[in-house]
Amino acid sequence: MWPILESAMEFSRLRLECFPLEEKTKKLPPLEQLTEEIAELSSRIAKIAPQVLSLDINSRSGLPPDTNREELNGLQAAIRAMRTGLAEGVIRNETKRVLKERAPMVLKHFPCWAVTNLSAGTRIPLVPGLFDMAIVDEASQSDIPSAIPILFRARQAGVVGDPFQLTHCSKLSTSRDTMLRRSVSIKRVEDVRFAYTESSLYDLFASTNYVEPIFLSETYRSATAIAGYSNHTFYSGRLRVATNQEHLSVPSGMKVGIHWTDVRGSIQSGGGSGCYCQEEVETVAKLVRNILVDNDFQGSLGVIAPFRQQANRLQDAIFDNGVPYDRLTQAKVHVDTAHGFQGDERDVIIFSLCAGPDMPRGSRIFIRETGNLFNVAVSRTRAVLHVIGNHDWAKSCGIKHVQNLAAPPQVLQPEPSRGPWHPHESPWEKNMYEALVQVGLDPMPQFPVLSRRLDLALIRRNGKSLKIDIEVDGDCHRNPDGSRKIDDIWRDIQLQGIGWKVMRFWVYQLRENMDDCVKKIVEVYNKNARDK
């Protein structure tokens, strides 16, 4: 009984503390005005941030006037001598002492250091726990031993990576790796997770007890149809595509999304560097010329192939096809395998499939076992992915990541089930839609924007542009205390940040005075037209 009374007393105390805060809240401007101000401030921050960062860097550069520069210069020389292994014991010990004493001062003025795993030894002194935190990016591509120098120099460590993209390359076979572990008596099952051939640094961290990986669910690079392929094929539908497609650069005559050119060429063995398909090479070269020369596309373009042999032939054909070199340079044309595109991106990616029913067995196995390479290739694309290859074979080859690439859009992004008010989600959305149509407006229901769907969208493209998001909210949009849910507030801020005017109406407002609600929308719509 006593714990219940304690909880009740605590609730009462907190409730009393809320009263003065609620009074202050009542004096604040309306929520709609605040979200507009936040959007304006965000825009200002985006404009001045580069200047602020530059000034901040300048303010941190250099050392204080009272710094013993002679000592630091000597310390630098001593560290170099230590790396040779020829420094005397006295010098070595004195160097370590001075280094530990001066490290805090150096780190204060240079708090963030960036190195590769392999260059840590020549860039950062070998001092345990020198940094508060080490963050290893692209950890799914890092083997465990290469990261040890970084981990040794930090008190805490975090990794960022994607296990569905590229992993580290190893020439050590699994059987050889097993024999080496046996030779040093590593026999416990739990120690096998350190296996060089089996585990990346990301795998090691993700499988550690009491470590819970954080999944970053929002993606901002690719158009919805393109990101939908990766989402459906590799991420079990957990991604939210928040790309603003209005800012994507698309060649004239093309639409955003995945396109195919069906080429049924002969897949020839190229030896140890995989296969090649001459018919695909010729088609890709013509397509590149069409995009850059005939259409004068001003965006960026990349060409990816699954095999090195095909990538080499594509490189030669594209650069020998009469396309002016300055156009290739301006478009940042890069031809490579998926490995050469990791961490990169282009507005348009042309993907040469280089696969078919007559391809060598070993190459087919490679295609089947390396779905992560397809994920990398597709996810490098911002606006248009154009696949060149045997479309019929791809649709029925039995390899999931290939078949999904050739699947119709509705397979990767199935339409939601239709309710009784389709295409609306509630009867009051339908009522609002019909009322707006009656006054001559053209609202669009369930309009997609930034991984979300707007209840109703009004868009004016002539004259002064205008985009209005009309939301119809029931009680499910309230918190238990009656306030609006924070997700809706954040959603409004996002939409206003990309130029939308958000107008929200509670169901009871529509029920009690639909005409007044419609009038407010018409006033905003017409005011914008008068102000042009």
Short mmCIF file of C-alpha atoms in Angstrom, two decimals:
data_model
loop_
_atom_site.label_atom_id
_atom_site.label_comp_id
_atom_site.label_asym_id
_atom_site.label_seq_id
_atom_site.Cartn_x
_atom_site.Cartn_y
_atom_site.Cartn_z
CA MET A 1 0.00 0.00 0.00
CA TRP A 2 2.83 2.39 0.90
CA PRO A 3 4.46 2.30 -2.61
CA ILE A 4 1.09 3.28 -4.13
CA LEU A 5 0.80 6.23 -1.73
CA GLU A 6 4.36 7.30 -2.53
CA SER A 7 3.58 7.22 -6.25
CA ALA A 8 0.39 9.23 -5.69
CA MET A 9 2.30 11.84 -3.68
CA GLU A 10 4.95 12.07 -6.39
CA PHE A 11 2.28 12.52 -9.06
CA SER A 12 0.60 15.27 -7.03
CA ARG A 13 3.90 17.07 -6.53
CA LEU A 14 4.71 16.95 -10.24
CA ARG A 15 1.20 18.06 -11.15
CA LEU A 16 1.55 21.13 -8.92
CA GLU A 17 4.86 21.96 -10.60
CA CYS A 18 3.12 21.81 -13.98
CA PHE A 19 0.56 24.51 -13.18
CA PRO A 20 2.92 27.51 -13.50
CA LEU A 21 4.47 25.97 -16.62
CA GLU A 22 1.04 25.59 -18.19
CA GLU A 23 0.31 29.26 -17.49
CA LYS A 24 3.53 30.24 -19.26
CA THR A 25 2.62 27.98 -22.18
CA LYS A 26 -0.72 29.74 -22.63
CA LYS A 27 1.12 33.02 -23.24
CA LEU A 28 3.21 31.55 -26.06
CA PRO A 29 2.25 32.11 -29.72
CA PRO A 30 0.09 29.48 -31.45
CA LEU A 31 1.79 26.21 -32.35
CA GLU A 32 1.39 26.90 -36.08
CA GLN A 33 3.27 30.19 -35.72
CA LEU A 34 6.05 28.55 -33.72
CA THR A 35 6.57 25.82 -36.33
CA GLU A 36 6.78 28.47 -39.05
CA GLU A 37 9.40 30.35 -37.03
CA ILE A 38 11.35 27.12 -36.50
CA ALA A 39 11.32 26.49 -40.26
CA GLU A 40 12.59 30.03 -40.93
CA LEU A 41 15.33 29.69 -38.31
CA SER A 42 16.36 26.32 -39.76
CA SER A 43 16.69 27.93 -43.19
CA ARG A 44 18.83 30.74 -41.75
CA ILE A 45 21.04 28.25 -39.91
CA ALA A 46 21.58 26.28 -43.13
CA LYS A 47 22.73 29.45 -44.90
CA ILE A 48 25.14 30.74 -42.26
CA ALA A 49 26.44 27.39 -40.94
CA PRO A 50 29.37 27.18 -43.44
CA GLN A 51 30.62 30.61 -42.35
CA VAL A 52 30.20 29.78 -38.66
CA LEU A 53 32.10 26.50 -39.04
CA SER A 54 34.93 28.27 -40.83
CA LEU A 55 35.19 30.89 -38.07
CA ASP A 56 35.04 28.19 -35.40
CA ILE A 57 37.89 26.27 -37.02
CA ASN A 58 39.97 29.45 -37.26
CA SER A 59 39.37 30.20 -33.58
CA ARG A 60 40.62 26.74 -32.59
CA SER A 61 43.71 26.71 -34.81
CA GLY A 62 47.15 27.44 -33.44
CA LEU A 63 48.52 27.11 -29.91
CA PRO A 64 48.41 29.48 -26.92
CA PRO A 65 51.21 32.11 -26.75
CA ASP A 66 52.69 30.58 -23.59
CA THR A 67 53.10 27.12 -25.16
CA ASN A 68 56.59 25.65 -24.96
CA ARG A 69 57.01 25.28 -28.72
CA GLU A 70 60.60 24.08 -28.41
CA GLU A 71 59.47 21.18 -26.24
CA LEU A 72 56.67 20.25 -28.64
CA ASN A 73 59.04 20.38 -31.60
CA GLY A 74 61.50 18.17 -29.76
CA LEU A 75 58.66 15.84 -28.82
CA GLN A 76 57.70 15.51 -32.47
CA ALA A 77 61.27 14.61 -33.44
CA ALA A 78 61.56 12.14 -30.56
CA ILE A 79 58.36 10.36 -31.60
CA ARG A 80 59.76 9.95 -35.10
CA ALA A 81 62.97 8.53 -33.66
CA MET A 82 61.00 6.07 -31.53
CA ARG A 83 59.28 4.75 -34.64
CA THR A 84 62.65 3.75 -36.08
CA GLY A 85 63.34 1.54 -33.06
CA LEU A 86 66.79 3.12 -32.63
CA ALA A 87 66.00 5.63 -29.87
CA GLU A 88 67.85 5.09 -26.57
CA GLY A 89 65.91 3.91 -23.53
CA VAL A 90 66.30 7.21 -21.65
CA ILE A 91 65.02 9.23 -24.62
CA ARG A 92 62.18 6.78 -25.14
CA ASN A 93 61.02 6.96 -21.53
CA GLU A 94 61.33 10.76 -21.42
CA THR A 95 59.36 11.02 -24.65
CA LYS A 96 56.52 8.95 -23.21
CA ARG A 97 56.47 11.09 -20.06
CA VAL A 98 56.31 14.39 -21.94
CA LEU A 99 53.76 12.98 -24.35
CA LYS A 100 51.39 12.01 -21.54
CA GLU A 101 51.80 15.43 -19.93
CA ARG A 102 51.22 17.43 -23.12
CA ALA A 103 48.55 15.26 -24.72
CA PRO A 104 45.63 17.01 -22.93
CA MET A 105 46.83 20.42 -24.14
CA VAL A 106 47.21 19.20 -27.74
CA LEU A 107 43.83 17.46 -27.71
CA LYS A 108 42.15 20.58 -26.31
CA HIS A 109 43.10 22.49 -29.46
CA PHE A 110 42.77 19.51 -31.82
CA PRO A 111 39.92 17.46 -30.29
CA CYS A 112 38.91 15.54 -33.41
CA TRP A 113 41.39 13.44 -35.40
CA ALA A 114 40.62 11.52 -38.60
CA VAL A 115 42.78 8.63 -39.78
CA THR A 116 42.45 5.29 -41.52
CA ASN A 117 42.95 2.10 -39.54
CA LEU A 118 46.27 1.41 -41.23
CA SER A 119 47.68 4.94 -40.83
CA ALA A 120 47.00 5.24 -37.09
CA GLY A 121 50.54 4.13 -36.23
CA THR A 122 52.13 6.98 -38.18
CA ARG A 123 49.58 9.64 -37.27
CA ILE A 124 48.68 9.14 -33.60
CA PRO A 125 51.09 8.43 -30.69
CA LEU A 126 50.85 4.95 -29.16
CA VAL A 127 49.24 6.01 -25.88
CA PRO A 128 46.48 3.86 -24.35
CA GLY A 129 43.18 5.65 -23.82
CA LEU A 130 44.41 8.83 -25.49
CA PHE A 131 40.93 9.69 -26.82
CA ASP A 132 37.61 9.63 -25.01
CA MET A 133 35.87 8.03 -27.98
CA ALA A 134 36.86 6.34 -31.23
CA ILE A 135 34.28 5.96 -33.99
CA VAL A 136 35.02 3.55 -36.83
CA ASP A 137 32.99 4.28 -39.95
CA GLU A 138 32.25 1.65 -42.60
CA ALA A 139 32.90 -0.93 -39.89
CA SER A 140 31.34 -3.71 -41.97
CA GLN A 141 34.37 -3.34 -44.29
CA SER A 142 36.92 -3.40 -41.47
CA ASP A 143 38.54 -6.60 -40.30
CA ILE A 144 39.09 -6.91 -36.56
CA PRO A 145 42.94 -6.87 -36.38
CA SER A 146 43.19 -3.66 -38.44
CA ALA A 147 41.03 -1.82 -35.90
CA ILE A 148 43.05 -2.81 -32.82
CA PRO A 149 45.43 0.22 -33.06
CA ILE A 150 42.39 2.54 -33.03
CA LEU A 151 40.66 0.72 -30.17
CA PHE A 152 43.88 0.72 -28.09
CA ARG A 153 44.07 4.51 -28.23
CA ALA A 154 40.48 5.09 -27.01
CA ARG A 155 38.56 4.67 -23.75
CA GLN A 156 35.29 3.98 -25.56
CA ALA A 157 34.48 2.89 -29.08
CA GLY A 158 31.53 2.91 -31.42
CA VAL A 159 31.13 1.58 -34.93
CA VAL A 160 28.98 2.63 -37.86
CA GLY A 161 28.32 0.23 -40.69
CA ASP A 162 25.88 -1.68 -42.84
CA PRO A 163 26.14 -5.49 -42.80
CA PHE A 164 24.12 -5.59 -46.04
CA GLN A 165 26.79 -3.72 -47.99
CA LEU A 166 30.47 -4.43 -48.63
CA THR A 167 32.49 -6.59 -46.25
CA HIS A 168 36.27 -6.73 -45.87
CA CYS A 169 38.18 -8.69 -48.49
CA SER A 170 40.32 -11.62 -47.37
CA LYS A 171 42.61 -13.95 -49.30
CA LEU A 172 42.76 -16.25 -46.29
CA SER A 173 40.55 -19.29 -46.76
CA THR A 174 38.15 -20.39 -44.04
CA SER A 175 39.95 -23.73 -43.70
CA ARG A 176 43.33 -22.02 -43.29
CA ASP A 177 41.84 -19.65 -40.73
CA THR A 178 40.46 -22.62 -38.79
CA MET A 179 43.85 -24.37 -38.78
CA LEU A 180 45.60 -21.22 -37.53
CA ARG A 181 43.15 -20.91 -34.63
CA ARG A 182 43.68 -24.55 -33.78
CA SER A 183 47.47 -24.10 -33.81
CA VAL A 184 47.24 -21.50 -31.01
CA SER A 185 44.67 -23.50 -29.01
CA ILE A 186 41.66 -21.25 -29.65
CA LYS A 187 38.98 -23.86 -29.07
CA ARG A 188 36.12 -22.13 -27.26
CA VAL A 189 33.03 -21.59 -29.37
CA GLU A 190 32.63 -17.98 -28.19
CA ASP A 191 36.15 -17.16 -29.43
CA VAL A 192 35.28 -18.11 -33.00
CA ARG A 193 33.49 -14.75 -33.30
CA PHE A 194 36.98 -13.22 -33.63
CA ALA A 195 37.64 -15.29 -36.78
CA TYR A 196 39.34 -13.13 -39.39
CA THR A 197 37.47 -14.61 -42.34
CA GLU A 198 34.04 -14.76 -40.72
CA SER A 199 33.58 -11.54 -38.75
CA SER A 200 33.95 -7.87 -39.56
CA LEU A 201 34.46 -5.26 -36.85
CA TYR A 202 30.75 -4.45 -37.11
CA ASP A 203 29.82 -8.12 -36.64
CA LEU A 204 32.01 -8.28 -33.52
CA PHE A 205 30.39 -5.25 -31.90
CA ALA A 206 26.85 -6.22 -32.92
CA SER A 207 27.24 -9.70 -31.40
CA THR A 208 28.67 -8.48 -28.09
CA ASN A 209 26.53 -9.09 -25.02
CA TYR A 210 24.51 -6.08 -23.82
CA VAL A 211 25.22 -4.16 -27.03
CA GLU A 212 22.07 -3.25 -28.95
CA PRO A 213 22.68 -1.94 -32.49
CA ILE A 214 20.78 1.22 -33.44
CA PHE A 215 19.11 1.02 -36.84
CA LEU A 216 19.09 4.36 -38.67
CA SER A 217 15.78 3.95 -40.45
CA GLU A 218 15.59 7.12 -42.54
CA THR A 219 17.38 7.40 -45.88
CA TYR A 220 17.75 10.68 -47.76
CA ARG A 221 19.74 9.81 -50.90
CA SER A 222 17.64 7.84 -53.38
CA ALA A 223 14.25 8.35 -54.96
CA THR A 224 11.43 6.32 -53.42
CA ALA A 225 11.29 3.69 -56.17
CA ILE A 226 15.05 3.09 -55.99
CA ALA A 227 15.30 2.97 -52.21
CA GLY A 228 12.26 0.70 -52.26
CA TYR A 229 14.35 -2.02 -53.93
CA SER A 230 16.91 -2.07 -51.12
CA ASN A 231 14.20 -1.69 -48.49
CA HIS A 232 12.22 -4.67 -49.78
CA THR A 233 15.20 -6.89 -50.68
CA PHE A 234 17.60 -6.34 -47.79
CA TYR A 235 16.03 -4.38 -44.92
CA SER A 236 12.65 -6.11 -44.49
CA GLY A 237 10.75 -2.88 -45.11
CA ARG A 238 12.25 -1.06 -42.10
CA LEU A 239 13.58 1.93 -44.07
CA ARG A 240 11.71 5.21 -44.32
CA VAL A 241 12.51 7.02 -47.55
CA ALA A 242 12.74 10.72 -46.69
CA THR A 243 14.29 11.94 -49.95
CA ASN A 244 13.02 15.27 -51.27
CA GLN A 245 12.49 14.26 -54.89
CA GLU A 246 11.82 17.83 -56.01
CA HIS A 247 15.55 18.54 -55.84
CA LEU A 248 16.70 15.49 -57.82
CA SER A 249 18.49 16.03 -61.13
CA VAL A 250 16.84 13.97 -63.90
CA PRO A 251 17.83 13.75 -67.60
CA SER A 252 15.23 15.09 -70.02
CA GLY A 253 12.95 12.37 -71.34
CA MET A 254 13.47 10.19 -68.28
CA LYS A 255 11.46 9.68 -65.13
CA VAL A 256 12.69 9.20 -61.59
CA GLY A 257 13.05 5.51 -60.67
CA ILE A 258 14.34 2.21 -62.10
CA HIS A 259 14.42 1.69 -65.89
CA TRP A 260 15.49 -1.24 -68.05
CA THR A 261 16.90 -1.67 -71.54
CA ASP A 262 16.52 -5.32 -72.53
CA VAL A 263 19.78 -6.61 -74.04
CA ARG A 264 20.11 -10.36 -74.60
CA GLY A 265 23.80 -10.59 -75.27
CA SER A 266 26.26 -13.43 -74.96
CA ILE A 267 27.98 -13.63 -71.56
CA GLN A 268 31.63 -14.56 -72.16
CA SER A 269 34.25 -15.64 -69.63
CA GLY A 270 36.97 -13.09 -69.02
CA GLY A 271 39.19 -15.36 -66.95
CA GLY A 272 39.91 -14.52 -63.35
CA SER A 273 38.31 -11.08 -63.62
CA GLY A 274 34.81 -12.39 -64.33
CA CYS A 275 32.61 -12.10 -67.41
CA TYR A 276 31.89 -9.57 -70.09
CA CYS A 277 29.04 -8.90 -72.53
CA GLN A 278 29.99 -6.92 -75.62
CA GLU A 279 26.38 -6.15 -76.53
CA GLU A 280 25.83 -4.51 -73.13
CA VAL A 281 29.08 -2.56 -73.49
CA GLU A 282 27.92 -1.06 -76.79
CA THR A 283 24.45 -0.25 -75.43
CA VAL A 284 25.85 1.46 -72.33
CA ALA A 285 28.26 3.56 -74.40
CA LYS A 286 25.39 4.75 -76.62
CA LEU A 287 23.23 5.54 -73.58
CA VAL A 288 25.99 7.59 -71.94
CA ARG A 289 26.44 9.59 -75.14
CA ASN A 290 22.68 10.13 -75.41
CA ILE A 291 22.42 11.40 -71.83
CA LEU A 292 25.46 13.68 -71.83
CA VAL A 293 25.59 14.93 -75.43
CA ASP A 294 22.13 14.61 -76.99
CA ASN A 295 20.20 15.51 -73.80
CA ASP A 296 22.94 17.78 -72.39
CA PHE A 297 22.39 16.40 -68.89
CA GLN A 298 24.03 18.63 -66.27
CA GLY A 299 23.98 16.17 -63.38
CA SER A 300 26.42 13.41 -62.40
CA LEU A 301 26.62 9.92 -63.90
CA GLY A 302 28.17 6.61 -62.91
CA VAL A 303 28.45 3.18 -64.55
CA ILE A 304 28.65 0.01 -62.48
CA ALA A 305 29.24 -3.62 -63.48
CA PRO A 306 29.46 -6.73 -61.27
CA PHE A 307 32.73 -7.90 -62.90
CA ARG A 308 36.07 -6.15 -63.33
CA GLN A 309 36.40 -7.42 -66.92
CA GLN A 310 33.09 -5.79 -67.87
CA ALA A 311 33.95 -2.55 -66.04
CA ASN A 312 37.27 -2.27 -67.92
CA ARG A 313 35.58 -2.72 -71.29
CA LEU A 314 32.88 -0.21 -70.37
CA GLN A 315 35.54 2.31 -69.38
CA ASP A 316 37.29 1.97 -72.74
CA ALA A 317 34.07 2.12 -74.78
CA ILE A 318 32.68 5.18 -72.99
CA PHE A 319 35.86 7.25 -73.14
CA ASP A 320 36.49 6.27 -76.79
CA ASN A 321 32.95 6.99 -77.98
CA GLY A 322 33.43 10.61 -79.00
CA VAL A 323 31.92 12.20 -75.90
CA PRO A 324 33.86 15.43 -75.21
CA TYR A 325 36.22 14.93 -72.31
CA ASP A 326 35.01 18.07 -70.55
CA ARG A 327 31.45 16.64 -70.52
CA LEU A 328 32.69 13.40 -68.98
CA THR A 329 34.58 15.41 -66.37
CA GLN A 330 31.69 17.77 -65.67
CA ALA A 331 29.33 14.81 -65.14
CA LYS A 332 31.90 13.15 -62.85
CA VAL A 333 31.65 9.99 -64.94
CA HIS A 334 33.07 7.08 -63.02
CA VAL A 335 33.11 3.49 -64.29
CA ASP A 336 33.82 0.74 -61.78
CA THR A 337 32.58 -2.31 -59.93
CA ALA A 338 30.45 -1.84 -56.82
CA HIS A 339 33.61 -1.91 -54.68
CA GLY A 340 34.82 1.28 -56.35
CA PHE A 341 31.56 3.08 -55.61
CA GLN A 342 31.29 2.39 -51.87
CA GLY A 343 30.66 5.73 -50.14
CA ASP A 344 30.02 7.49 -53.46
CA GLU A 345 26.81 8.52 -55.26
CA ARG A 346 25.56 9.86 -58.61
CA ASP A 347 22.35 11.38 -59.96
CA VAL A 348 22.19 8.66 -62.62
CA ILE A 349 23.65 5.16 -62.37
CA ILE A 350 23.81 2.82 -65.36
CA PHE A 351 24.10 -0.77 -64.15
CA SER A 352 25.37 -3.37 -66.61
CA LEU A 353 23.90 -6.65 -65.37
CA CYS A 354 26.30 -8.85 -67.37
CA ALA A 355 24.36 -12.02 -66.55
CA GLY A 356 22.19 -14.48 -68.42
CA PRO A 357 21.34 -18.13 -69.01
CA ASP A 358 24.62 -18.90 -70.79
CA MET A 359 26.97 -17.33 -68.23
CA PRO A 360 29.75 -19.49 -66.71
CA ARG A 361 28.71 -21.44 -63.63
CA GLY A 362 31.29 -19.78 -61.37
CA SER A 363 30.13 -16.31 -62.34
CA ARG A 364 26.50 -17.25 -61.71
CA ILE A 365 27.46 -18.45 -58.22
CA PHE A 366 29.27 -15.15 -57.67
CA ILE A 367 26.14 -13.20 -58.67
CA ARG A 368 23.99 -15.39 -56.43
CA GLU A 369 26.24 -15.08 -53.37
CA THR A 370 26.97 -11.34 -53.53
CA GLY A 371 23.62 -9.64 -53.07
CA ASN A 372 25.38 -6.97 -51.05
CA LEU A 373 27.11 -5.80 -54.25
CA PHE A 374 23.72 -5.23 -55.86
CA ASN A 375 22.63 -3.29 -52.78
CA VAL A 376 25.69 -1.06 -53.08
CA ALA A 377 25.20 -0.55 -56.82
CA VAL A 378 21.54 0.41 -56.53
CA SER A 379 21.91 2.56 -53.41
CA ARG A 380 24.56 4.77 -55.11
CA THR A 381 21.73 6.25 -57.21
CA ARG A 382 19.90 9.47 -56.42
CA ALA A 383 17.36 9.85 -59.23
CA VAL A 384 17.59 7.32 -62.09
CA LEU A 385 18.87 3.74 -62.13
CA HIS A 386 19.05 2.39 -65.69
CA VAL A 387 19.73 -1.35 -65.89
CA ILE A 388 21.17 -2.81 -69.10
CA GLY A 389 20.74 -6.58 -69.39
CA ASN A 390 18.61 -9.62 -70.06
CA HIS A 391 15.30 -8.61 -68.50
CA ASP A 392 13.44 -11.89 -69.10
CA TRP A 393 16.24 -13.92 -67.54
CA ALA A 394 16.44 -11.57 -64.56
CA LYS A 395 12.69 -11.95 -63.86
CA SER A 396 12.93 -15.75 -63.57
CA CYS A 397 16.54 -16.53 -62.62
CA GLY A 398 15.73 -17.65 -59.07
CA ILE A 399 18.15 -15.15 -57.50
CA LYS A 400 16.14 -12.90 -55.20
CA HIS A 401 18.15 -9.70 -55.49
CA VAL A 402 18.23 -10.00 -59.30
CA GLN A 403 14.54 -10.85 -59.65
CA ASN A 404 13.52 -7.94 -57.42
CA LEU A 405 15.55 -5.59 -59.60
CA ALA A 406 13.44 -6.67 -62.58
CA ALA A 407 10.14 -6.76 -60.68
CA PRO A 408 7.33 -4.27 -61.39
CA PRO A 409 7.16 -1.34 -58.92
CA GLN A 410 3.97 -2.63 -57.30
CA VAL A 411 5.82 -5.78 -56.19
CA LEU A 412 8.44 -3.81 -54.25
CA GLN A 413 5.98 -1.18 -53.05
CA PRO A 414 2.56 -2.82 -52.83
CA GLU A 415 -0.38 -0.49 -52.48
CA PRO A 416 -1.98 -0.42 -49.02
CA SER A 417 -5.22 -2.30 -48.61
CA ARG A 418 -8.25 -0.32 -49.72
CA GLY A 419 -10.62 0.77 -47.00
CA PRO A 420 -14.27 1.76 -47.37
CA TRP A 421 -13.31 5.42 -48.04
CA HIS A 422 -10.48 4.73 -50.51
CA PRO A 423 -8.41 6.64 -51.50
CA HIS A 424 -9.08 8.47 -48.23
CA GLU A 425 -8.30 7.03 -44.81
CA SER A 426 -11.38 8.37 -43.03
CA PRO A 427 -14.89 9.57 -43.88
CA TRP A 428 -14.04 13.12 -42.78
CA GLU A 429 -11.09 13.28 -45.18
CA LYS A 430 -13.53 12.29 -47.92
CA ASN A 431 -16.02 14.96 -46.79
CA MET A 432 -13.31 17.62 -46.82
CA TYR A 433 -12.15 16.50 -50.27
CA GLU A 434 -15.66 16.76 -51.71
CA ALA A 435 -16.20 20.19 -50.11
CA LEU A 436 -12.97 21.52 -51.66
CA VAL A 437 -13.89 20.14 -55.08
CA GLN A 438 -17.26 21.91 -54.87
CA VAL A 439 -15.53 25.31 -54.53
CA GLY A 440 -13.33 24.66 -57.57
CA LEU A 441 -10.12 23.38 -55.96
CA ASP A 442 -8.23 20.25 -56.99
CA PRO A 443 -7.02 18.46 -53.83
CA MET A 444 -4.93 15.28 -54.14
CA PRO A 445 -5.56 12.61 -51.48
CA GLN A 446 -2.74 10.64 -49.83
CA PHE A 447 -0.03 12.67 -51.58
CA PRO A 448 3.48 11.19 -50.92
CA VAL A 449 6.14 13.49 -49.44
CA LEU A 450 9.30 12.50 -47.51
CA SER A 451 8.19 8.94 -46.67
CA ARG A 452 4.84 10.28 -45.46
CA ARG A 453 1.41 10.67 -47.04
CA LEU A 454 -0.54 13.90 -46.76
CA ASP A 455 -4.28 13.63 -46.15
CA LEU A 456 -4.96 16.21 -48.88
CA ALA A 457 -2.52 18.26 -50.93
CA LEU A 458 -3.21 21.46 -52.86
CA ILE A 459 -0.46 22.50 -55.27
CA ARG A 460 -0.34 25.64 -57.41
CA ARG A 461 2.30 25.51 -60.12
CA ASN A 462 1.29 28.61 -62.10
CA GLY A 463 2.31 32.06 -60.92
CA LYS A 464 3.58 32.14 -57.37
CA SER A 465 3.99 28.50 -56.35
CA LEU A 466 2.03 27.21 -53.39
CA LYS A 467 1.88 23.86 -51.61
CA ILE A 468 -0.74 23.30 -48.90
CA ASP A 469 -0.90 20.19 -46.72
CA ILE A 470 -4.42 19.74 -45.31
CA GLU A 471 -4.60 17.34 -42.37
CA VAL A 472 -7.79 15.98 -40.80
CA ASP A 473 -7.05 14.85 -37.23
CA GLY A 474 -9.15 12.70 -34.96
CA ASP A 475 -8.61 11.93 -31.28
CA CYS A 476 -5.90 9.41 -32.19
CA HIS A 477 -3.66 12.42 -32.87
CA ARG A 478 -3.85 13.54 -29.23
CA ASN A 479 -1.73 12.62 -26.24
CA PRO A 480 -3.54 11.39 -23.10
CA ASP A 481 -3.55 14.97 -21.78
CA GLY A 482 -5.28 16.23 -24.95
CA SER A 483 -2.24 17.90 -26.51
CA ARG A 484 -1.15 17.22 -30.07
CA LYS A 485 1.24 14.32 -30.58
CA ILE A 486 4.88 15.29 -30.91
CA ASP A 487 5.23 13.27 -34.13
CA ASP A 488 2.68 15.54 -35.82
CA ILE A 489 4.55 18.64 -34.63
CA TRP A 490 7.87 17.32 -35.94
CA ARG A 491 6.18 16.30 -39.20
CA ASP A 492 4.85 19.86 -39.67
CA ILE A 493 8.31 21.31 -39.09
CA GLN A 494 9.78 18.97 -41.71
CA LEU A 495 7.15 19.85 -44.29
CA GLN A 496 7.43 23.59 -43.68
CA GLY A 497 11.19 23.25 -44.06
CA ILE A 498 10.69 22.16 -47.68
CA GLY A 499 8.12 24.81 -48.52
CA TRP A 500 4.73 23.38 -47.50
CA LYS A 501 2.00 25.35 -45.74
CA VAL A 502 0.38 23.03 -43.17
CA MET A 503 -3.28 23.48 -42.22
CA ARG A 504 -4.72 21.11 -39.60
CA PHE A 505 -8.36 20.65 -38.67
CA TRP A 506 -9.86 18.56 -35.89
CA VAL A 507 -12.75 16.32 -36.87
CA TYR A 508 -15.09 18.22 -34.56
CA GLN A 509 -14.28 21.44 -36.46
CA LEU A 510 -15.35 19.85 -39.74
CA ARG A 511 -18.43 18.33 -38.17
CA GLU A 512 -19.58 21.61 -36.61
CA ASN A 513 -18.68 24.04 -39.41
CA MET A 514 -17.29 22.54 -42.62
CA ASP A 515 -17.96 25.75 -44.57
CA ASP A 516 -15.76 27.79 -42.24
CA CYS A 517 -12.88 25.31 -42.59
CA VAL A 518 -13.15 25.36 -46.38
CA LYS A 519 -13.27 29.16 -46.29
CA LYS A 520 -9.96 29.30 -44.40
CA ILE A 521 -8.30 27.09 -47.02
CA VAL A 522 -9.70 29.13 -49.91
CA GLU A 523 -8.47 32.37 -48.29
CA VAL A 524 -4.91 31.04 -48.01
CA TYR A 525 -5.04 29.72 -51.58
CA ASN A 526 -6.41 32.96 -53.05
CA LYS A 527 -4.20 35.23 -50.92
CA ASN A 528 -1.18 33.52 -52.38
CA ALA A 529 -2.54 34.13 -55.88
CA ARG A 530 -3.13 37.86 -55.16
CA ASP A 531 0.36 38.28 -53.71
CA LYS A 532 2.13 37.02 -56.82
#
